[in-house]
Tab-separated table of C-alpha atoms and ligand atoms in Angstrom:
chain	number	residue	atom	x	y	z
B	251	MET	CA	139.349	21.952	-29.817
B	252	SER	CA	140.765	24.716	-31.942
B	253	VAL	CA	142.019	24.499	-35.475
B	254	PRO	CA	144.577	27.026	-36.695
B	255	THR	CA	143.225	27.769	-40.160
B	256	PRO	CA	139.640	28.775	-40.888
B	257	ILE	CA	137.609	26.089	-42.644
B	258	GLU	CA	136.268	26.768	-46.135
B	259	HIS	CA	133.996	23.731	-46.533
B	260	LEU	CA	130.879	23.161	-44.442
B	261	TYR	CA	128.436	20.256	-44.345
B	262	LEU	CA	125.060	20.776	-42.644
B	263	HIS	CA	123.065	17.684	-41.813
B	264	PHE	CA	119.260	17.707	-41.599
B	265	PRO	CA	118.205	14.516	-39.771
B	266	PHE	CA	114.556	14.694	-40.788
B	267	CYS	CA	112.485	12.196	-42.771
B	268	THR	CA	108.740	11.616	-43.081
B	269	GLY	CA	109.196	7.826	-43.159
B	270	ARG	CA	111.892	5.207	-43.400
B	271	CYS	CA	113.269	3.778	-46.658
B	272	GLY	CA	113.587	-0.009	-46.375
B	273	TYR	CA	117.385	-0.133	-46.661
B	274	CYS	CA	118.175	2.828	-44.385
B	275	ALA	CA	118.831	2.757	-40.635
B	276	PHE	CA	119.720	6.399	-40.222
B	277	ILE	CA	118.059	7.843	-37.120
B	278	SER	CA	115.807	10.676	-38.194
B	279	GLY	CA	112.474	12.157	-37.273
B	280	PRO	CA	110.043	14.901	-38.248
B	281	PRO	CA	111.445	18.453	-38.383
B	282	PRO	CA	110.618	20.813	-35.506
B	283	ALA	CA	107.470	22.898	-35.924
B	284	ASP	CA	109.597	26.054	-36.127
B	285	PRO	CA	112.357	25.547	-38.742
B	286	SER	CA	114.384	28.419	-37.317
B	287	ASP	CA	115.036	26.124	-34.303
B	288	VAL	CA	117.134	23.948	-36.646
B	289	ILE	CA	119.263	26.908	-37.670
B	290	ALA	CA	119.580	28.090	-34.055
B	291	ALA	CA	120.871	24.594	-33.170
B	292	PHE	CA	123.508	24.835	-35.948
B	293	GLU	CA	124.572	28.228	-34.594
B	294	ARG	CA	124.887	26.887	-31.045
B	295	GLU	CA	126.881	23.866	-32.218
B	296	TYR	CA	129.178	26.066	-34.306
B	297	ALA	CA	129.887	28.312	-31.324
B	298	ALA	CA	130.554	25.278	-29.102
B	299	ARG	CA	132.941	23.567	-31.541
B	300	GLY	CA	135.517	26.383	-31.385
B	301	VAL	CA	136.242	26.147	-35.116
B	302	ARG	CA	136.520	29.210	-37.325
B	303	LEU	CA	134.744	29.250	-40.676
B	304	ALA	CA	136.242	31.280	-43.523
B	305	PRO	CA	134.008	32.632	-46.288
B	306	LEU	CA	132.813	29.278	-47.621
B	307	ARG	CA	133.992	27.827	-50.888
B	308	THR	CA	131.445	25.033	-50.550
B	309	LEU	CA	128.348	24.406	-48.445
B	310	TYR	CA	126.528	21.080	-48.654
B	311	CYS	CA	123.087	20.637	-47.069
B	312	GLY	CA	122.487	16.894	-46.836
B	313	GLY	CA	120.056	14.554	-45.173
B	314	GLY	CA	117.816	13.110	-44.192
B	315	THR	CA	115.567	15.504	-46.031
B	316	PRO	CA	116.762	19.133	-45.942
B	317	GLY	CA	113.699	20.249	-47.930
B	318	LEU	CA	111.521	19.531	-44.882
B	319	ILE	CA	112.646	22.809	-43.263
B	320	GLY	CA	110.852	24.557	-46.141
B	321	SER	CA	111.308	28.074	-47.468
B	322	GLU	CA	111.218	29.667	-44.018
B	323	GLY	CA	113.986	27.356	-42.834
B	324	PHE	CA	116.240	28.204	-45.763
B	325	LYS	CA	115.601	31.933	-45.371
B	326	SER	CA	116.602	31.605	-41.749
B	327	LEU	CA	119.725	29.603	-42.722
B	328	ASN	CA	120.684	32.218	-45.298
B	329	ALA	CA	120.467	34.896	-42.612
B	330	ALA	CA	122.615	32.910	-40.131
B	331	SER	CA	125.643	34.873	-38.986
B	332	PHE	CA	128.073	31.958	-39.420
B	333	LEU	CA	127.431	31.747	-43.185
B	334	THR	CA	129.498	33.883	-45.511
B	335	PHE	CA	130.606	32.874	-48.969
B	336	ALA	CA	133.778	33.212	-51.020
B	337	PRO	CA	133.475	34.301	-54.660
B	338	HIS	CA	132.399	31.433	-56.967
B	339	TYR	CA	131.139	29.361	-54.056
B	340	GLU	CA	129.172	26.140	-54.509
B	341	TRP	CA	126.033	25.640	-52.365
B	342	THR	CA	124.384	22.254	-52.799
B	343	VAL	CA	121.052	21.172	-51.331
B	344	GLU	CA	119.913	17.540	-51.424
B	345	LEU	CA	116.190	17.273	-52.069
B	346	HIS	CA	113.664	14.461	-51.767
B	347	PRO	CA	111.278	14.633	-54.765
B	348	ALA	CA	108.219	15.097	-52.539
B	349	THR	CA	109.636	18.328	-51.087
B	350	VAL	CA	110.319	20.071	-54.424
B	351	THR	CA	107.862	22.908	-55.134
B	352	PRO	CA	108.243	26.058	-57.265
B	353	GLU	CA	107.969	28.080	-54.046
B	354	LEU	CA	110.841	26.226	-52.337
B	355	MET	CA	112.971	26.347	-55.489
B	356	GLY	CA	112.354	30.100	-55.847
B	357	THR	CA	113.510	30.588	-52.261
B	358	LEU	CA	116.598	28.421	-52.706
B	359	ALA	CA	117.582	30.300	-55.865
B	360	ALA	CA	117.015	33.659	-54.121
B	361	CYS	CA	119.169	32.506	-51.179
B	362	GLY	CA	122.013	31.725	-53.579
B	363	VAL	CA	121.795	27.925	-53.707
B	364	ASN	CA	123.372	26.974	-57.028
B	365	ARG	CA	123.449	23.174	-57.032
B	366	ILE	CA	120.690	20.612	-56.368
B	367	SER	CA	120.875	16.854	-55.929
B	368	ILE	CA	117.559	14.966	-56.030
B	369	GLY	CA	117.196	11.429	-54.653
B	370	VAL	CA	115.348	9.729	-57.508
B	371	GLN	CA	116.832	6.239	-56.839
B	372	SER	CA	114.604	4.262	-59.260
B	373	LEU	CA	112.300	4.864	-62.228
B	374	ASP	CA	109.948	1.992	-61.367
B	375	ASP	CA	106.902	2.760	-59.219
B	376	ALA	CA	106.675	-0.791	-57.853
B	377	VAL	CA	110.321	-0.633	-56.764
B	378	LEU	CA	109.848	2.812	-55.180
B	379	THR	CA	106.843	1.508	-53.236
B	380	HIS	CA	108.775	-1.577	-52.165
B	381	CYS	CA	111.578	0.710	-50.922
B	382	ASN	CA	109.045	2.943	-49.115
B	383	ARG	CA	110.516	5.941	-50.911
B	384	ARG	CA	107.310	7.966	-50.488
B	385	HIS	CA	107.282	9.359	-54.033
B	386	THR	CA	106.358	8.146	-57.514
B	387	VAL	CA	108.374	8.202	-60.737
B	388	GLU	CA	106.119	10.961	-62.079
B	389	GLN	CA	106.732	13.061	-58.953
B	390	ALA	CA	110.475	12.508	-59.231
B	391	LEU	CA	110.651	13.526	-62.887
B	392	HIS	CA	108.403	16.526	-62.226
B	393	ALA	CA	110.640	17.511	-59.292
B	394	VAL	CA	113.697	17.385	-61.554
B	395	ALA	CA	111.966	19.616	-64.146
B	396	VAL	CA	110.846	22.145	-61.501
B	397	ALA	CA	114.265	22.223	-59.829
B	398	ARG	CA	116.097	22.720	-63.131
B	399	ALA	CA	113.851	25.600	-64.100
B	400	TRP	CA	115.202	27.493	-61.065
B	401	ILE	CA	118.673	26.022	-60.629
B	402	PRO	CA	120.126	24.526	-63.826
B	403	ASP	CA	122.877	22.609	-62.001
B	404	THR	CA	120.439	19.906	-60.847
B	405	GLY	CA	121.526	16.276	-60.727
B	406	ILE	CA	120.067	13.059	-59.388
B	407	ASP	CA	121.019	9.958	-57.410
B	408	LEU	CA	120.184	6.418	-58.550
B	409	ILE	CA	120.605	3.124	-56.691
B	410	ALA	CA	121.938	0.094	-58.593
B	411	GLY	CA	121.010	-3.417	-57.427
B	412	LEU	CA	117.540	-2.711	-56.001
B	413	PRO	CA	115.465	-5.900	-55.696
B	414	GLY	CA	113.258	-6.716	-58.693
B	415	VAL	CA	115.188	-4.599	-61.222
B	416	SER	CA	116.309	-6.669	-64.229
B	417	MET	CA	119.308	-5.639	-66.318
B	418	GLY	CA	116.889	-4.663	-69.112
B	419	ALA	CA	114.892	-2.400	-66.770
B	420	TRP	CA	118.118	-0.894	-65.357
B	421	ARG	CA	119.339	-0.144	-68.887
B	422	LYS	CA	116.012	1.568	-69.677
B	423	THR	CA	116.333	3.650	-66.498
B	424	LEU	CA	119.818	4.742	-67.496
B	425	GLU	CA	118.646	5.608	-71.033
B	426	THR	CA	115.770	7.703	-69.640
B	427	VAL	CA	118.143	9.502	-67.300
B	428	ILE	CA	120.677	10.113	-70.075
B	429	ALA	CA	117.898	11.667	-72.197
B	430	LEU	CA	117.330	14.220	-69.400
B	431	ASP	CA	120.848	15.538	-70.115
B	432	LEU	CA	121.529	16.434	-66.471
B	433	PRO	CA	124.931	17.862	-65.487
B	434	HIS	CA	125.578	15.355	-62.663
B	435	LEU	CA	124.553	11.807	-61.758
B	436	SER	CA	125.438	9.623	-58.786
B	437	VAL	CA	125.016	5.854	-59.024
B	438	TYR	CA	125.373	4.028	-55.713
B	439	GLY	CA	125.308	0.283	-55.230
B	440	LEU	CA	122.521	-0.796	-52.880
B	441	SER	CA	123.703	-1.339	-49.345
B	442	ILE	CA	121.284	-2.527	-46.680
B	443	ASP	CA	122.109	-0.890	-43.348
B	444	ASP	CA	122.239	-3.002	-40.191
B	445	GLY	CA	119.076	-2.256	-38.254
B	446	SER	CA	117.077	-1.200	-41.328
B	447	VAL	CA	113.598	-2.606	-41.988
B	448	TRP	CA	114.986	-4.778	-44.797
B	449	ALA	CA	117.850	-6.078	-42.630
B	450	LYS	CA	115.346	-7.019	-39.915
B	451	ARG	CA	113.192	-8.786	-42.505
B	452	GLY	CA	116.201	-10.686	-43.829
B	453	VAL	CA	116.190	-9.086	-47.304
B	454	PRO	CA	119.469	-10.328	-48.809
B	455	PRO	CA	122.053	-7.897	-50.178
B	456	PRO	CA	122.255	-7.764	-53.972
B	457	ASP	CA	124.217	-10.539	-55.646
B	458	ALA	CA	127.802	-9.223	-55.887
B	459	ASP	CA	128.260	-10.170	-59.572
B	460	ALA	CA	124.882	-8.754	-60.592
B	461	LEU	CA	125.641	-5.520	-58.728
B	462	CYS	CA	129.046	-5.235	-60.440
B	463	ASP	CA	127.334	-5.791	-63.809
B	464	ALA	CA	124.742	-3.077	-63.074
B	465	ILE	CA	127.431	-0.586	-62.033
B	466	LEU	CA	129.540	-1.479	-65.060
B	467	GLU	CA	126.530	-1.007	-67.347
B	468	ALA	CA	125.958	2.428	-65.813
B	469	ALA	CA	129.621	3.326	-66.343
B	470	THR	CA	129.516	2.141	-69.957
B	471	LEU	CA	126.304	3.947	-70.924
B	472	LEU	CA	127.025	7.140	-69.014
B	473	THR	CA	130.579	7.562	-70.264
B	474	ALA	CA	129.382	6.868	-73.830
B	475	ALA	CA	126.849	9.681	-73.292
B	476	GLY	CA	129.579	12.186	-72.402
B	477	TYR	CA	129.721	11.857	-68.628
B	478	GLU	CA	133.063	11.514	-66.893
B	479	ARG	CA	133.181	8.964	-64.092
B	480	TYR	CA	135.224	11.286	-61.896
B	481	GLU	CA	134.809	9.178	-58.759
B	482	THR	CA	133.645	5.628	-58.017
B	483	SER	CA	129.949	6.553	-57.835
B	484	ASN	CA	129.882	9.973	-59.458
B	485	TYR	CA	129.501	11.110	-63.056
B	486	ALA	CA	129.559	14.656	-64.381
B	487	LYS	CA	129.492	16.617	-67.589
B	488	PRO	CA	132.693	18.729	-67.903
B	489	GLY	CA	132.800	21.445	-65.238
B	490	PHE	CA	129.982	19.994	-63.099
B	491	GLN	CA	131.859	17.858	-60.557
B	492	CYS	CA	130.757	18.347	-56.955
B	493	GLN	CA	133.440	20.626	-55.509
B	494	HIS	CA	132.400	19.891	-51.930
B	495	ASN	CA	132.970	16.155	-52.290
B	496	LEU	CA	136.128	16.704	-54.345
B	497	ASN	CA	137.587	18.630	-51.412
B	498	THR	CA	137.020	15.581	-49.192
B	499	TRP	CA	138.478	13.153	-51.740
B	500	HIS	CA	141.479	15.445	-52.175
B	501	GLY	CA	142.039	15.066	-48.443
B	502	GLY	CA	140.834	18.543	-47.468
B	503	ASP	CA	139.376	19.651	-44.127
B	504	TYR	CA	135.670	20.235	-43.639
B	505	LEU	CA	133.371	20.998	-40.740
B	506	GLY	CA	130.119	19.086	-40.289
B	507	LEU	CA	127.308	20.438	-38.131
B	508	GLY	CA	124.092	18.682	-37.106
B	509	TYR	CA	123.264	15.240	-35.778
B	510	GLY	CA	124.915	12.638	-38.026
B	511	ALA	CA	127.460	15.009	-39.623
B	512	ALA	CA	131.091	13.915	-39.848
B	513	SER	CA	134.026	16.370	-39.768
B	514	ARG	CA	137.691	16.291	-40.664
B	515	LEU	CA	139.741	18.966	-38.921
B	516	GLY	CA	143.490	18.584	-38.865
B	517	ALA	CA	144.371	15.116	-37.574
B	518	VAL	CA	140.989	14.728	-35.878
B	519	ARG	CA	138.293	12.680	-37.590
B	520	ARG	CA	134.847	13.059	-36.001
B	521	ASP	CA	132.135	10.581	-36.935
B	522	GLY	CA	128.419	11.244	-37.246
B	523	LEU	CA	127.831	10.409	-33.581
B	524	GLY	CA	130.331	12.989	-32.361
B	525	GLU	CA	133.071	10.483	-31.488
B	526	GLU	CA	136.520	11.904	-32.171
B	527	ILE	CA	139.450	9.851	-33.397
B	528	HIS	CA	142.857	11.477	-33.046
B	529	LEU	CA	145.079	10.180	-35.833
B	530	THR	CA	148.849	9.979	-35.839
B	531	ALA	CA	150.594	12.145	-38.418
B	532	GLU	CA	151.187	9.049	-40.573
B	533	GLU	CA	147.564	7.804	-40.321
B	534	ASP	CA	146.341	11.282	-41.181
B	535	ALA	CA	148.620	11.559	-44.235
B	536	LEU	CA	147.724	8.064	-45.471
B	537	GLU	CA	143.988	8.658	-45.187
B	538	ARG	CA	144.136	11.989	-46.940
B	539	CYS	CA	146.424	10.650	-49.642
B	540	LEU	CA	144.705	7.362	-50.510
B	541	THR	CA	141.234	8.823	-51.115
B	542	GLN	CA	142.845	10.311	-54.227
B	543	LEU	CA	142.962	6.792	-55.685
B	544	ARG	CA	139.205	6.818	-56.259
B	545	LEU	CA	139.389	9.824	-58.570
B	546	SER	CA	139.727	9.867	-62.343
B	547	GLU	CA	142.496	12.485	-61.962
B	548	GLY	CA	144.941	9.659	-61.293
B	549	PHE	CA	147.378	8.994	-58.490
B	550	SER	CA	150.897	10.421	-58.473
B	551	VAL	CA	153.371	9.001	-55.963
B	552	THR	CA	155.668	11.991	-56.533
B	553	ASP	CA	152.862	14.466	-55.724
B	554	ALA	CA	151.788	12.390	-52.708
B	555	VAL	CA	155.283	12.378	-51.221
B	556	GLN	CA	155.738	16.070	-51.971
B	557	ARG	CA	152.530	16.863	-50.086
B	558	TYR	CA	153.150	14.377	-47.261
B	559	PRO	CA	156.964	13.972	-46.915
B	560	LEU	CA	156.601	11.467	-44.068
B	561	LEU	CA	155.158	9.011	-46.620
B	562	ALA	CA	158.482	8.930	-48.534
B	563	PRO	CA	159.353	5.430	-47.187
B	564	MET	CA	156.207	4.113	-48.981
B	565	ALA	CA	157.218	5.495	-52.372
B	566	ASP	CA	159.068	2.442	-53.764
B	567	HIS	CA	156.386	-0.027	-52.663
B	568	TRP	CA	153.662	2.216	-54.084
B	569	LYS	CA	155.429	2.707	-57.415
B	570	LYS	CA	155.856	-1.056	-57.848
B	571	SER	CA	152.277	-1.829	-56.772
B	572	LEU	CA	150.781	0.831	-59.036
B	573	ALA	CA	152.813	-0.416	-61.998
B	574	ARG	CA	151.503	-3.943	-61.310
B	575	PHE	CA	147.895	-2.700	-61.100
B	576	ARG	CA	148.390	-0.885	-64.381
B	577	ALA	CA	149.789	-4.008	-66.049
B	578	GLN	CA	146.735	-5.925	-64.773
B	579	GLY	CA	144.436	-3.414	-66.471
B	580	LEU	CA	143.175	-1.994	-63.162
B	581	LEU	CA	144.682	1.462	-63.653
B	582	THR	CA	145.013	3.665	-66.723
B	583	THR	CA	148.355	5.031	-67.900
B	584	ASP	CA	147.604	8.080	-65.666
B	585	TYR	CA	147.088	5.755	-62.676
B	586	ALA	CA	143.331	6.338	-62.483
B	587	PRO	CA	141.065	3.312	-61.936
B	588	THR	CA	139.688	1.604	-65.041
B	589	ALA	CA	136.136	0.207	-64.893
B	590	ARG	CA	137.626	-3.071	-63.613
B	591	GLY	CA	139.856	-1.155	-61.210
B	592	TYR	CA	136.840	0.533	-59.627
B	593	GLU	CA	135.478	-2.926	-58.783
B	594	VAL	CA	138.575	-3.783	-56.733
B	595	LEU	CA	139.452	-0.376	-55.337
B	596	ASP	CA	139.430	-1.580	-51.706
B	597	ALA	CA	141.769	-4.473	-52.511
B	598	MET	CA	144.202	-2.119	-54.303
B	599	GLU	CA	144.153	0.202	-51.298
B	600	ARG	CA	144.861	-2.715	-48.943
B	601	GLN	CA	147.871	-3.723	-51.037
B	602	LEU	CA	149.219	-0.170	-50.963
B	603	LEU	CA	149.001	-0.267	-47.179
B	604	GLU	CA	150.845	-3.587	-46.963
B	605	ALA	CA	154.192	-1.808	-46.680
B	606	LEU	CA	153.104	-0.760	-43.201
B	607	ASP	CA	152.775	-4.345	-41.934
P	723	SF4	S1	117.443	6.986	-47.312
P	723	SF4	FE1	117.312	9.195	-46.934
P	723	SF4	S2	115.126	9.703	-47.169
P	723	SF4	FE2	115.264	7.467	-46.883
P	723	SF4	S3	114.988	7.168	-44.665
P	723	SF4	FE3	117.205	7.262	-45.066
P	723	SF4	S4	117.761	9.401	-44.737
P	723	SF4	FE4	115.505	9.324	-44.959
């Protein structure tokens, strides 16, 4: 497959983990003994995909556990011929707390990594053990301090709705995190993957109302502390939004390399298992357009139709629906979701698609 314009956004997936978190069914294993084998595999896959990369505006190294390739792996990645960067690029690396060392952080900083996301998930040791996260709270907070010393744009991920976390404990977690004054926070609702250890054991999903309350509490405390909820699960201080993910939510193309990496190239969506779905021009436009609804920037029907003229027949239905959502308190005056709107985002999207039926 060839794509006419070079791609400026690259996702590299590192399918390595030293154990299995209870809720996760992602297939991963230990990293190869020689980390340069991982980079060689990326290079081979890139050559085989027939896609051209431009100097990158964003590179996102996700997992799994990218830190398991260690300093040598990142040096080898940095030397890879397919990687060149545009001015003011963003290079994010996701890190598991147990992999953060001053040596690794020094290497990442020297390679030009300028954004770190650490999977902290919970600030309760009993909960972390129950989840089989393979790190303690102390390790996680130490990892954040070490990472920040090298790369100031360090943020963390938390999971809302983990079993055994009361609203009081969740509030305390959020207050502790707010006191860290990090530039970026992600708060995901717990989802238990089919095939995960917890799913096999019959661990129930979190109660829907309790999960909504926990997410709402996070939104309330974090926005009061100066964070902008710029996407359903993502909060940033001004100027610290994740540009890589924003490209996806703005409907931009990106290439994913590595087992489990998705791609979006023209009208072809490729899932993590390498299966390609060829979309019609209308499906492609709708998908790219409607992800915008999850952003705090707001949704403009006029802009959407200007960018995707074949969606013009939807304009009247969308304008009426959006006005109704706004009257119901689900959208702001700029047509961005309110806290209540975020809770029913999927339902709003379904109603916008009704005109197609
Ligand atoms: S949640 Fe992340 S660290 Fe845990 S098993 Fe899944 S991929 Fe590995």
